[in-house]
């Protein structure tokens, strides 16, 4: 297994529960997956909601606890409670098929041979920066959500926030009180959802993403399918004008962004000090490129968690399972299918005690 965030730990739990001979490799220095790196101001009050890991409960936490502390502590306890041994830090550079085994090659040259692979490497390692002409010429600062330094860095600045997802909405609310001025631009008109996020809504969104990846198309995030929730805070921000949205600009120059005008008229421009790209992430799967899993649609065709090209390779936390809602189920399904493929009988049941999962 590669990756030990929410999706990886869920699969590791089921590997352990079924007594499957396995090894779990993870690039981080400690437990928590990408939560270790979330920005300081993302708290348990502002996360979208966390689903518990299998056979456990998310601990009750003060709303103001930073997610980057709370979730890693929960994951650390979980690994401990269920005796999930994760080898860290191990970064896998590539996975190759030698005709018999899948071989995962680590940055330090170590090799791990396996008959099947569960890959759970998330998206945090691959921030997405869309290309707009002139981006490299801009003389101000540019940050991606991934590197958001906190609202202080925006004090007194003119800021363009780019992107129509929940992170753009959250960061706009954070920086609006301190900036000199801001603009919010998105490619499409944002879709606001004025109803509670129910499990039915979640399931419908997961099914929609599942259908895309079955057809070999690149996945969309589940949150992008559900729309933006109109919480009381977001409603207030809209009413105060903080979330006034403009269409995407067409280019960037040294000092700002520009919207192309009709021939004969001047472009419209906005001078900016900072461009904040809240433009999401892509699946961090470069290490799997030697396996040629991608098809013509640009995505990896999937049947459940299994890749269609190579049934030994399962992706959890990818596409429909790329949220804490889908990750648990995906871990269970992947382990069941791999055991079926390898002809293994069911193992000992709920993991207890602390003996090793690494054989
Ligand atoms: C800002 C932000 C907020 C979010 N908030 C929520 C939320 O509130 N609720 C929700 O359900 N979802 C949320 N999500 C989606 C979230 O990413 C998932 O829910 C979940 O945390 C992802 O878990 P994961 O295990 O797939 O990935 P990760 O937590 O990213 O874990 C992947 C692990 O794999 C390791 N890894 C990666 N590449 C390699 C490699 N080559 N070799 C070895 N190890 C590797 C990483 O180091 C990491 O430990 C949010 C996403 C973002 C970006």
mmCIF file of C-alpha atoms and ligand atoms in Angstrom:
data_model
loop_
_atom_site.group_PDB
_atom_site.id
_atom_site.type_symbol
_atom_site.label_atom_id
_atom_site.label_comp_id
_atom_site.label_asym_id
_atom_site.label_seq_id
_atom_site.Cartn_x
_atom_site.Cartn_y
_atom_site.Cartn_z
ATOM 1 C CA UNK A 1 0.000 0.000 0.000
ATOM 2 C CA UNK A 2 1.205 3.493 -0.777
ATOM 3 C CA UNK A 3 -0.207 6.415 1.230
ATOM 4 C CA UNK A 4 -1.542 6.524 4.788
ATOM 5 C CA UNK A 5 -4.003 9.419 4.900
ATOM 6 C CA UNK A 6 -7.725 8.833 5.483
ATOM 7 C CA UNK A 7 -8.077 6.522 2.485
ATOM 8 C CA UNK A 8 -4.863 4.616 3.155
ATOM 9 C CA UNK A 9 -5.600 4.060 6.837
ATOM 10 C CA UNK A 10 -9.031 2.762 5.983
ATOM 11 C CA UNK A 11 -7.527 0.206 3.597
ATOM 12 C CA UNK A 12 -4.773 -0.596 6.129
ATOM 13 C CA UNK A 13 -7.447 -1.332 8.724
ATOM 14 C CA UNK A 14 -9.126 -3.840 6.410
ATOM 15 C CA UNK A 15 -5.801 -5.407 5.447
ATOM 16 C CA UNK A 16 -5.079 -5.879 9.124
ATOM 17 C CA UNK A 17 -8.597 -7.118 9.895
ATOM 18 C CA UNK A 18 -8.377 -9.766 7.214
ATOM 19 C CA UNK A 19 -4.819 -10.771 8.147
ATOM 20 C CA UNK A 20 -3.514 -9.847 4.702
ATOM 21 C CA UNK A 21 0.267 -9.916 4.281
ATOM 22 C CA UNK A 22 0.962 -6.254 3.508
ATOM 23 C CA UNK A 23 3.199 -3.261 3.959
ATOM 24 C CA UNK A 24 2.055 0.360 4.276
ATOM 25 C CA UNK A 25 4.416 3.057 2.954
ATOM 26 C CA UNK A 26 3.903 6.774 3.473
ATOM 27 C CA UNK A 27 5.949 9.831 2.567
ATOM 28 C CA UNK A 28 5.108 11.912 5.664
ATOM 29 C CA UNK A 29 7.208 12.302 8.807
ATOM 30 C CA UNK A 30 4.232 11.271 10.973
ATOM 31 C CA UNK A 31 0.504 10.400 10.891
ATOM 32 C CA UNK A 32 -2.173 12.638 9.351
ATOM 33 C CA UNK A 33 -1.664 12.532 5.570
ATOM 34 C CA UNK A 34 -2.386 15.887 3.948
ATOM 35 C CA UNK A 35 -4.077 17.182 7.102
ATOM 36 C CA UNK A 36 -0.585 17.776 8.500
ATOM 37 C CA UNK A 37 -0.182 20.563 5.937
ATOM 38 C CA UNK A 38 -3.559 22.321 5.905
ATOM 39 C CA UNK A 39 -3.314 26.031 6.526
ATOM 40 C CA UNK A 40 -3.215 27.195 10.120
ATOM 41 C CA UNK A 41 -6.614 28.943 10.025
ATOM 42 C CA UNK A 42 -8.548 25.869 8.801
ATOM 43 C CA UNK A 43 -10.235 24.740 12.000
ATOM 44 C CA UNK A 44 -12.670 22.003 12.937
ATOM 45 C CA UNK A 45 -15.364 24.676 12.593
ATOM 46 C CA UNK A 46 -14.447 25.418 8.979
ATOM 47 C CA UNK A 47 -13.712 21.920 7.574
ATOM 48 C CA UNK A 48 -16.590 20.499 5.541
ATOM 49 C CA UNK A 49 -17.112 17.623 7.900
ATOM 50 C CA UNK A 50 -14.948 14.633 8.630
ATOM 51 C CA UNK A 51 -16.109 11.051 8.390
ATOM 52 C CA UNK A 52 -14.703 8.686 10.981
ATOM 53 C CA UNK A 53 -12.145 5.995 10.132
ATOM 54 C CA UNK A 54 -13.510 2.421 10.249
ATOM 55 C CA UNK A 55 -14.528 1.176 13.671
ATOM 56 C CA UNK A 56 -13.824 4.491 15.388
ATOM 57 C CA UNK A 57 -15.264 7.909 16.103
ATOM 58 C CA UNK A 58 -13.860 11.335 15.303
ATOM 59 C CA UNK A 59 -13.026 12.717 18.770
ATOM 60 C CA UNK A 60 -15.079 15.647 20.067
ATOM 61 C CA UNK A 61 -12.940 18.708 19.523
ATOM 62 C CA UNK A 62 -13.255 22.391 20.206
ATOM 63 C CA UNK A 63 -14.454 24.155 17.053
ATOM 64 C CA UNK A 64 -11.383 26.395 17.024
ATOM 65 C CA UNK A 65 -8.846 23.536 17.040
ATOM 66 C CA UNK A 66 -6.767 23.727 13.850
ATOM 67 C CA UNK A 67 -7.496 20.760 11.569
ATOM 68 C CA UNK A 68 -3.738 20.373 11.005
ATOM 69 C CA UNK A 69 -3.381 19.379 14.674
ATOM 70 C CA UNK A 70 -6.690 17.625 15.338
ATOM 71 C CA UNK A 71 -6.734 15.167 12.441
ATOM 72 C CA UNK A 72 -3.093 14.019 12.735
ATOM 73 C CA UNK A 73 -3.668 13.375 16.456
ATOM 74 C CA UNK A 74 -6.795 11.324 15.651
ATOM 75 C CA UNK A 75 -4.937 9.337 12.970
ATOM 76 C CA UNK A 76 -1.972 8.723 15.292
ATOM 77 C CA UNK A 77 -4.272 7.304 17.976
ATOM 78 C CA UNK A 78 -6.009 5.202 15.370
ATOM 79 C CA UNK A 79 -2.773 3.699 14.048
ATOM 80 C CA UNK A 80 -1.805 2.943 17.602
ATOM 81 C CA UNK A 81 -5.131 1.448 18.642
ATOM 82 C CA UNK A 82 -5.325 -0.948 15.707
ATOM 83 C CA UNK A 83 -1.612 -1.719 15.478
ATOM 84 C CA UNK A 84 -1.318 -0.292 11.963
ATOM 85 C CA UNK A 85 2.389 -0.107 11.267
ATOM 86 C CA UNK A 86 3.160 2.558 8.712
ATOM 87 C CA UNK A 87 6.677 2.833 7.294
ATOM 88 C CA UNK A 88 7.678 6.510 7.238
ATOM 89 C CA UNK A 89 9.028 8.505 5.638
ATOM 90 C CA UNK A 90 9.073 6.454 2.419
ATOM 91 C CA UNK A 91 8.416 8.283 -0.848
ATOM 92 C CA UNK A 92 7.740 6.037 -3.817
ATOM 93 C CA UNK A 93 9.149 7.441 -7.031
ATOM 94 C CA UNK A 94 7.827 4.826 -9.425
ATOM 95 C CA UNK A 95 5.944 1.577 -9.643
ATOM 96 C CA UNK A 96 6.922 -0.745 -12.459
ATOM 97 C CA UNK A 97 5.627 -4.091 -13.663
ATOM 98 C CA UNK A 98 8.460 -6.574 -14.169
ATOM 99 C CA UNK A 99 6.137 -9.075 -15.820
ATOM 100 C CA UNK A 100 5.534 -10.944 -12.604
ATOM 101 C CA UNK A 101 5.608 -8.525 -9.678
ATOM 102 C CA UNK A 102 4.709 -4.892 -9.205
ATOM 103 C CA UNK A 103 7.840 -3.203 -7.866
ATOM 104 C CA UNK A 104 7.595 0.055 -5.942
ATOM 105 C CA UNK A 105 10.882 1.955 -6.007
ATOM 106 C CA UNK A 106 11.503 4.462 -3.229
ATOM 107 C CA UNK A 107 13.448 7.717 -3.382
ATOM 108 C CA UNK A 108 16.324 6.107 -1.444
ATOM 109 C CA UNK A 109 16.470 3.220 -3.946
ATOM 110 C CA UNK A 110 14.722 0.659 -1.711
ATOM 111 C CA UNK A 111 12.398 -1.706 -3.606
ATOM 112 C CA UNK A 112 9.148 -3.277 -2.481
ATOM 113 C CA UNK A 113 7.759 -6.213 -4.435
ATOM 114 C CA UNK A 114 4.057 -6.931 -4.406
ATOM 115 C CA UNK A 115 1.342 -8.962 -6.059
ATOM 116 C CA UNK A 116 -1.225 -6.172 -5.760
ATOM 117 C CA UNK A 117 -1.142 -2.482 -4.931
ATOM 118 C CA UNK A 118 -3.562 -0.231 -3.113
ATOM 119 C CA UNK A 119 -2.616 3.327 -3.965
ATOM 120 C CA UNK A 120 -3.908 6.056 -1.650
ATOM 121 C CA UNK A 121 -1.651 9.016 -2.395
ATOM 122 C CA UNK A 122 -4.312 11.755 -2.354
ATOM 123 C CA UNK A 123 -4.024 15.063 -4.174
ATOM 124 C CA UNK A 124 -2.117 17.438 -1.898
ATOM 125 C CA UNK A 125 1.178 16.780 -3.685
ATOM 126 C CA UNK A 126 -0.254 18.020 -6.966
ATOM 127 C CA UNK A 127 -1.736 21.519 -6.757
ATOM 128 C CA UNK A 128 -3.352 22.564 -10.021
ATOM 129 C CA UNK A 129 -2.342 25.936 -11.563
ATOM 130 C CA UNK A 130 -4.315 26.580 -14.740
ATOM 131 C CA UNK A 131 -2.437 28.291 -17.520
ATOM 132 C CA UNK A 132 -3.332 31.888 -18.330
ATOM 133 C CA UNK A 133 -1.194 33.924 -20.715
ATOM 134 C CA UNK A 134 1.218 36.192 -18.879
ATOM 135 C CA UNK A 135 1.131 34.404 -15.521
ATOM 136 C CA UNK A 136 4.925 34.225 -15.403
ATOM 137 C CA UNK A 137 5.206 37.995 -16.032
ATOM 138 C CA UNK A 138 3.175 39.065 -12.997
ATOM 139 C CA UNK A 139 5.441 40.955 -10.575
ATOM 140 C CA UNK A 140 3.275 40.623 -7.453
ATOM 141 C CA UNK A 141 2.888 37.530 -5.274
ATOM 142 C CA UNK A 142 1.091 34.390 -6.388
ATOM 143 C CA UNK A 143 0.027 31.689 -3.998
ATOM 144 C CA UNK A 144 -1.902 28.488 -4.442
ATOM 145 C CA UNK A 145 -4.366 27.425 -1.701
ATOM 146 C CA UNK A 146 -1.809 24.822 -0.713
ATOM 147 C CA UNK A 147 0.615 27.551 0.391
ATOM 148 C CA UNK A 148 -1.927 30.024 1.795
ATOM 149 C CA UNK A 149 0.052 31.840 4.477
ATOM 150 C CA UNK A 150 -2.886 33.211 6.538
ATOM 151 C CA UNK A 151 -4.808 36.486 6.258
ATOM 152 C CA UNK A 152 -2.019 38.735 7.614
ATOM 153 C CA UNK A 153 -0.066 38.500 4.349
ATOM 154 C CA UNK A 154 -3.027 40.096 2.538
ATOM 155 C CA UNK A 155 -3.390 43.163 4.760
ATOM 156 C CA UNK A 156 -3.767 46.345 2.730
ATOM 157 C CA UNK A 157 -3.300 44.530 -0.608
ATOM 158 C CA UNK A 158 -5.333 44.351 -3.778
ATOM 159 C CA UNK A 159 -6.094 40.687 -4.277
ATOM 160 C CA UNK A 160 -7.602 38.532 -7.016
ATOM 161 C CA UNK A 161 -8.973 35.205 -5.786
ATOM 162 C CA UNK A 162 -9.353 32.654 -8.563
ATOM 163 C CA UNK A 163 -11.542 29.558 -8.385
ATOM 164 C CA UNK A 164 -15.132 28.521 -7.709
ATOM 165 C CA UNK A 165 -14.711 25.913 -4.972
ATOM 166 C CA UNK A 166 -15.176 25.899 -1.251
ATOM 167 C CA UNK A 167 -11.579 26.868 -0.504
ATOM 168 C CA UNK A 168 -11.968 30.104 -2.521
ATOM 169 C CA UNK A 169 -15.157 30.908 -0.625
ATOM 170 C CA UNK A 170 -13.548 30.237 2.744
ATOM 171 C CA UNK A 171 -10.386 32.196 2.024
ATOM 172 C CA UNK A 172 -12.340 35.150 0.619
ATOM 173 C CA UNK A 173 -14.199 35.387 3.908
ATOM 174 C CA UNK A 174 -10.909 35.298 5.785
ATOM 175 C CA UNK A 175 -9.042 37.921 3.816
ATOM 176 C CA UNK A 176 -11.917 40.313 3.031
ATOM 177 C CA UNK A 177 -11.716 42.165 6.376
ATOM 178 C CA UNK A 178 -8.000 42.991 5.907
ATOM 179 C CA UNK A 179 -7.473 43.574 2.182
ATOM 180 C CA UNK A 180 -7.524 47.004 0.533
ATOM 181 C CA UNK A 181 -9.748 45.550 -2.170
ATOM 182 C CA UNK A 182 -10.486 42.188 -3.740
ATOM 183 C CA UNK A 183 -11.998 40.505 -6.773
ATOM 184 C CA UNK A 184 -13.341 36.988 -7.059
ATOM 185 C CA UNK A 185 -13.221 35.360 -10.488
ATOM 186 C CA UNK A 186 -14.490 31.947 -11.548
ATOM 187 C CA UNK A 187 -14.823 30.166 -14.874
ATOM 188 C CA UNK A 188 -18.453 29.223 -14.267
ATOM 189 C CA UNK A 189 -21.215 30.851 -12.276
ATOM 190 C CA UNK A 190 -20.998 29.323 -8.772
ATOM 191 C CA UNK A 191 -23.827 26.969 -7.819
ATOM 192 C CA UNK A 192 -25.156 27.717 -4.338
ATOM 193 C CA UNK A 193 -26.985 24.981 -2.483
ATOM 194 C CA UNK A 194 -29.565 26.209 -0.024
ATOM 195 C CA UNK A 195 -30.223 22.905 1.712
ATOM 196 C CA UNK A 196 -28.551 20.787 4.289
ATOM 197 C CA UNK A 197 -25.794 18.449 3.093
ATOM 198 C CA UNK A 198 -27.541 15.116 3.584
ATOM 199 C CA UNK A 199 -26.087 11.653 3.071
ATOM 200 C CA UNK A 200 -28.430 11.264 0.024
ATOM 201 C CA UNK A 201 -26.887 14.354 -1.559
ATOM 202 C CA UNK A 202 -23.428 12.965 -0.787
ATOM 203 C CA UNK A 203 -24.291 9.586 -2.307
ATOM 204 C CA UNK A 204 -25.752 11.176 -5.450
ATOM 205 C CA UNK A 205 -22.564 13.204 -5.931
ATOM 206 C CA UNK A 206 -20.365 10.144 -5.389
ATOM 207 C CA UNK A 207 -22.438 8.224 -7.990
ATOM 208 C CA UNK A 208 -21.962 11.023 -10.513
ATOM 209 C CA UNK A 209 -18.177 11.035 -10.072
ATOM 210 C CA UNK A 210 -18.158 7.219 -10.186
ATOM 211 C CA UNK A 211 -19.863 7.305 -13.573
ATOM 212 C CA UNK A 212 -17.191 9.706 -14.921
ATOM 213 C CA UNK A 213 -14.268 7.534 -13.876
ATOM 214 C CA UNK A 214 -15.966 4.394 -15.178
ATOM 215 C CA UNK A 215 -15.914 6.134 -18.580
ATOM 216 C CA UNK A 216 -12.202 6.924 -18.218
ATOM 217 C CA UNK A 217 -12.724 10.678 -17.793
ATOM 218 C CA UNK A 218 -10.687 12.691 -15.300
ATOM 219 C CA UNK A 219 -12.560 12.768 -11.980
ATOM 220 C CA UNK A 220 -14.247 15.877 -10.562
ATOM 221 C CA UNK A 221 -14.138 16.467 -6.847
ATOM 222 C CA UNK A 222 -17.236 15.333 -4.994
ATOM 223 C CA UNK A 223 -17.524 18.797 -3.445
ATOM 224 C CA UNK A 224 -17.499 20.401 -6.909
ATOM 225 C CA UNK A 225 -20.511 18.263 -7.779
ATOM 226 C CA UNK A 226 -22.515 19.015 -4.636
ATOM 227 C CA UNK A 227 -22.261 22.816 -5.039
ATOM 228 C CA UNK A 228 -21.382 25.464 -2.477
ATOM 229 C CA UNK A 229 -23.313 25.252 0.780
ATOM 230 C CA UNK A 230 -25.148 28.414 1.836
ATOM 231 C CA UNK A 231 -24.192 28.304 5.501
ATOM 232 C CA UNK A 232 -25.187 31.317 7.629
ATOM 233 C CA UNK A 233 -21.615 32.683 7.368
ATOM 234 C CA UNK A 234 -21.548 32.309 3.588
ATOM 235 C CA UNK A 235 -24.990 33.843 3.259
ATOM 236 C CA UNK A 236 -23.826 36.856 5.293
ATOM 237 C CA UNK A 237 -20.673 37.147 3.165
ATOM 238 C CA UNK A 238 -22.777 37.160 0.007
ATOM 239 C CA UNK A 239 -25.101 39.799 1.374
ATOM 240 C CA UNK A 240 -22.181 42.041 2.315
ATOM 241 C CA UNK A 241 -20.721 41.794 -1.213
ATOM 242 C CA UNK A 242 -17.619 39.798 -0.240
ATOM 243 C CA UNK A 243 -18.650 37.002 -2.610
ATOM 244 C CA UNK A 244 -19.464 39.131 -5.619
ATOM 245 C CA UNK A 245 -18.179 37.078 -8.538
ATOM 246 C CA UNK A 246 -16.837 38.127 -11.950
ATOM 247 C CA UNK A 247 -16.094 35.961 -14.983
ATOM 248 C CA UNK A 248 -12.558 34.699 -15.438
ATOM 249 C CA UNK A 249 -10.006 37.169 -16.846
ATOM 250 C CA UNK A 250 -8.346 36.319 -20.143
ATOM 251 C CA UNK A 251 -4.726 37.248 -19.438
ATOM 252 C CA UNK A 252 -2.269 38.549 -16.860
ATOM 253 C CA UNK A 253 0.417 41.218 -17.213
ATOM 254 C CA UNK A 254 3.117 42.596 -14.886
ATOM 255 C CA UNK A 255 0.697 44.427 -12.603
ATOM 256 C CA UNK A 256 -2.730 42.870 -12.904
ATOM 257 C CA UNK A 257 -5.330 40.888 -14.799
ATOM 258 C CA UNK A 258 -7.149 41.751 -18.025
ATOM 259 C CA UNK A 259 -10.433 40.927 -19.712
ATOM 260 C CA UNK A 260 -10.211 41.115 -23.516
ATOM 261 C CA UNK A 261 -12.573 43.641 -25.049
ATOM 262 C CA UNK A 262 -14.371 43.540 -28.381
ATOM 263 C CA UNK A 263 -12.142 44.581 -31.291
ATOM 264 C CA UNK A 264 -11.711 48.344 -31.307
ATOM 265 C CA UNK A 265 -12.275 48.855 -27.550
ATOM 266 C CA UNK A 266 -9.776 48.848 -24.710
ATOM 267 C CA UNK A 267 -9.311 45.798 -22.461
ATOM 268 C CA UNK A 268 -10.699 46.023 -18.946
ATOM 269 C CA UNK A 269 -8.047 45.607 -16.260
ATOM 270 C CA UNK A 270 -7.643 45.283 -12.517
ATOM 271 C CA UNK A 271 -4.359 46.126 -10.826
ATOM 272 C CA UNK A 272 -3.411 43.582 -8.202
ATOM 273 C CA UNK A 273 -0.681 42.897 -5.652
ATOM 274 C CA UNK A 274 -1.561 39.241 -5.089
ATOM 275 C CA UNK A 275 -3.148 36.449 -7.134
ATOM 276 C CA UNK A 276 -4.511 33.664 -4.941
ATOM 277 C CA UNK A 277 -5.137 30.522 -6.992
ATOM 278 C CA UNK A 278 -7.815 28.411 -5.312
ATOM 279 C CA UNK A 279 -7.872 26.144 -8.320
ATOM 280 C CA UNK A 280 -7.785 22.763 -6.707
ATOM 281 C CA UNK A 281 -5.680 19.688 -6.990
ATOM 282 C CA UNK A 282 -5.180 16.686 -9.233
ATOM 283 C CA UNK A 283 -4.568 13.097 -8.187
ATOM 284 C CA UNK A 284 -0.912 12.596 -7.210
ATOM 285 C CA UNK A 285 -0.260 9.567 -9.377
ATOM 286 C CA UNK A 286 2.949 10.389 -11.265
ATOM 287 C CA UNK A 287 4.723 7.442 -9.638
ATOM 288 C CA UNK A 288 2.243 5.118 -11.398
ATOM 289 C CA UNK A 289 2.967 6.467 -14.887
ATOM 290 C CA UNK A 290 5.201 3.467 -15.861
ATOM 291 C CA UNK A 291 2.035 1.331 -15.567
ATOM 292 C CA UNK A 292 0.303 3.324 -18.364
ATOM 293 C CA UNK A 293 -3.047 3.389 -16.607
ATOM 294 C CA UNK A 294 -4.353 6.502 -18.372
ATOM 295 C CA UNK A 295 -6.611 6.138 -21.378
ATOM 296 C CA UNK A 296 -7.580 8.439 -24.246
ATOM 297 C CA UNK A 297 -10.129 10.335 -22.106
ATOM 298 C CA UNK A 298 -7.225 11.627 -19.988
ATOM 299 C CA UNK A 299 -8.427 9.765 -16.888
ATOM 300 C CA UNK A 300 -7.907 6.279 -15.538
ATOM 301 C CA UNK A 301 -10.838 4.021 -16.352
ATOM 302 C CA UNK A 302 -11.993 2.404 -13.136
ATOM 303 C CA UNK A 303 -14.301 -0.398 -12.157
ATOM 304 C CA UNK A 304 -15.027 0.393 -8.522
ATOM 305 C CA UNK A 305 -11.602 0.897 -6.962
ATOM 306 C CA UNK A 306 -9.838 -1.335 -9.515
ATOM 307 C CA UNK A 307 -8.121 0.104 -12.562
ATOM 308 C CA UNK A 308 -9.426 -1.412 -15.755
ATOM 309 C CA UNK A 309 -5.954 -1.610 -17.323
ATOM 310 C CA UNK A 310 -4.382 -3.536 -14.438
ATOM 311 C CA UNK A 311 -6.708 -5.353 -12.008
ATOM 312 C CA UNK A 312 -3.869 -5.684 -9.487
ATOM 313 C CA UNK A 313 -3.907 -1.920 -8.991
ATOM 314 C CA UNK A 314 -6.593 -0.275 -6.852
ATOM 315 C CA UNK A 315 -6.944 3.460 -6.306
ATOM 316 C CA UNK A 316 -8.619 4.585 -3.099
ATOM 317 C CA UNK A 317 -9.219 8.234 -2.317
ATOM 318 C CA UNK A 318 -9.437 8.760 -6.093
ATOM 319 C CA UNK A 319 -12.468 10.139 -7.949
ATOM 320 C CA UNK A 320 -15.640 9.100 -6.106
ATOM 321 C CA UNK A 321 -13.708 8.151 -2.966
ATOM 322 C CA UNK A 322 -11.687 11.412 -2.838
ATOM 323 C CA UNK A 323 -13.397 12.683 0.279
ATOM 324 C CA UNK A 324 -13.551 11.348 3.767
ATOM 325 C CA UNK A 325 -17.101 10.099 2.944
ATOM 326 C CA UNK A 326 -16.018 7.729 0.190
ATOM 327 C CA UNK A 327 -12.593 6.723 1.469
ATOM 328 C CA UNK A 328 -13.728 4.214 4.087
ATOM 329 C CA UNK A 329 -15.916 2.218 1.775
ATOM 330 C CA UNK A 330 -13.240 2.269 -0.909
ATOM 331 C CA UNK A 331 -10.658 0.805 1.501
ATOM 332 C CA UNK A 332 -12.975 -2.074 2.380
ATOM 333 C CA UNK A 333 -13.893 -2.775 -1.247
ATOM 334 C CA UNK A 334 -10.281 -2.695 -2.454
ATOM 335 C CA UNK A 335 -9.122 -5.175 0.195
ATOM 336 C CA UNK A 336 -12.047 -7.518 -0.483
ATOM 337 C CA UNK A 337 -11.385 -7.519 -4.224
ATOM 338 C CA UNK A 338 -7.660 -8.029 -3.887
ATOM 339 C CA UNK A 339 -8.188 -10.936 -1.533
ATOM 340 C CA UNK A 340 -10.658 -12.404 -4.034
ATOM 341 C CA UNK A 341 -8.176 -11.983 -6.877
ATOM 342 C CA UNK A 342 -5.392 -13.648 -4.850
ATOM 343 C CA UNK A 343 -7.745 -16.450 -3.789
ATOM 344 C CA UNK A 344 -7.403 -15.666 -0.073
ATOM 345 C CA UNK A 345 -10.021 -16.739 2.453
ATOM 346 C CA UNK A 346 -11.404 -14.248 4.969
ATOM 347 C CA UNK A 347 -9.094 -13.384 7.828
ATOM 348 C CA UNK A 348 -9.420 -13.084 11.584
ATOM 349 C CA UNK A 349 -11.928 -10.208 12.008
ATOM 350 C CA UNK A 350 -11.592 -6.917 13.914
ATOM 351 C CA UNK A 351 -7.942 -6.040 14.487
ATOM 352 C CA UNK A 352 -6.876 -5.913 18.111
ATOM 353 C CA UNK A 353 -3.523 -5.733 19.832
ATOM 354 C CA UNK A 354 -0.394 -4.376 18.316
ATOM 355 C CA UNK A 355 1.361 -7.078 16.380
ATOM 356 C CA UNK A 356 2.807 -6.142 13.018
ATOM 357 C CA UNK A 357 0.905 -5.981 9.717
ATOM 358 C CA UNK A 358 4.214 -6.046 7.893
ATOM 359 C CA UNK A 359 5.378 -9.514 7.016
HETATM 360 C C1 LIG B 1 -8.032 22.192 1.833
HETATM 361 C C2 LIG B 1 -8.795 20.928 1.800
HETATM 362 C C3 LIG B 1 -9.798 20.717 2.719
HETATM 363 C C4 LIG B 1 -10.528 19.533 2.684
HETATM 364 N N1 LIG B 1 -11.518 19.354 3.592
HETATM 365 C C5 LIG B 1 -12.239 18.212 3.576
HETATM 366 C C6 LIG B 1 -13.271 17.983 4.529
HETATM 367 O O1 LIG B 1 -13.542 18.803 5.384
HETATM 368 N N2 LIG B 1 -13.965 16.815 4.461
HETATM 369 C C7 LIG B 1 -13.685 15.865 3.512
HETATM 370 O O2 LIG B 1 -14.343 14.830 3.480
HETATM 371 N N3 LIG B 1 -12.704 16.045 2.618
HETATM 372 C C8 LIG B 1 -11.985 17.192 2.612
HETATM 373 N N4 LIG B 1 -11.005 17.379 1.690
HETATM 374 C C9 LIG B 1 -10.714 16.329 0.737
HETATM 375 C C10 LIG B 1 -9.576 15.542 1.404
HETATM 376 O O3 LIG B 1 -8.432 15.718 0.658
HETATM 377 C C11 LIG B 1 -9.951 14.113 1.641
HETATM 378 O O4 LIG B 1 -11.116 14.029 2.323
HETATM 379 C C12 LIG B 1 -8.949 13.282 2.444
HETATM 380 O O5 LIG B 1 -8.342 13.971 3.486
HETATM 381 C C13 LIG B 1 -7.936 12.787 1.509
HETATM 382 O O6 LIG B 1 -7.386 11.645 2.111
HETATM 383 P P1 LIG B 1 -6.413 10.743 1.305
HETATM 384 O O7 LIG B 1 -6.032 9.631 2.197
HETATM 385 O O8 LIG B 1 -6.992 10.381 -0.017
HETATM 386 O O9 LIG B 1 -5.161 11.698 0.957
HETATM 387 P P2 LIG B 1 -4.047 12.379 1.842
HETATM 388 O O10 LIG B 1 -4.521 12.804 3.165
HETATM 389 O O11 LIG B 1 -3.411 13.386 0.948
HETATM 390 O O12 LIG B 1 -3.003 11.187 2.091
HETATM 391 C C14 LIG B 1 -2.144 10.735 1.078
HETATM 392 C C15 LIG B 1 -0.898 10.203 1.730
HETATM 393 O O13 LIG B 1 -0.089 9.617 0.713
HETATM 394 C C16 LIG B 1 1.241 10.066 0.866
HETATM 395 N N5 LIG B 1 1.894 10.019 -0.445
HETATM 396 C C17 LIG B 1 1.603 10.747 -1.548
HETATM 397 N N6 LIG B 1 2.419 10.402 -2.561
HETATM 398 C C18 LIG B 1 3.235 9.437 -2.081
HETATM 399 C C19 LIG B 1 4.290 8.686 -2.652
HETATM 400 N N7 LIG B 1 4.654 8.843 -3.937
HETATM 401 N N8 LIG B 1 4.936 7.785 -1.877
HETATM 402 C C20 LIG B 1 4.563 7.598 -0.589
HETATM 403 N N9 LIG B 1 3.558 8.285 0.000
HETATM 404 C C21 LIG B 1 2.900 9.187 -0.740
HETATM 405 C C22 LIG B 1 1.112 11.473 1.394
HETATM 406 O O14 LIG B 1 2.316 11.883 2.004
HETATM 407 C C23 LIG B 1 -0.049 11.316 2.365
HETATM 408 O O15 LIG B 1 0.368 10.917 3.633
HETATM 409 C C24 LIG B 1 -10.257 18.543 1.709
HETATM 410 C C25 LIG B 1 -9.236 18.755 0.783
HETATM 411 C C26 LIG B 1 -8.521 19.947 0.815
HETATM 412 C C27 LIG B 1 -7.435 20.174 -0.193
#
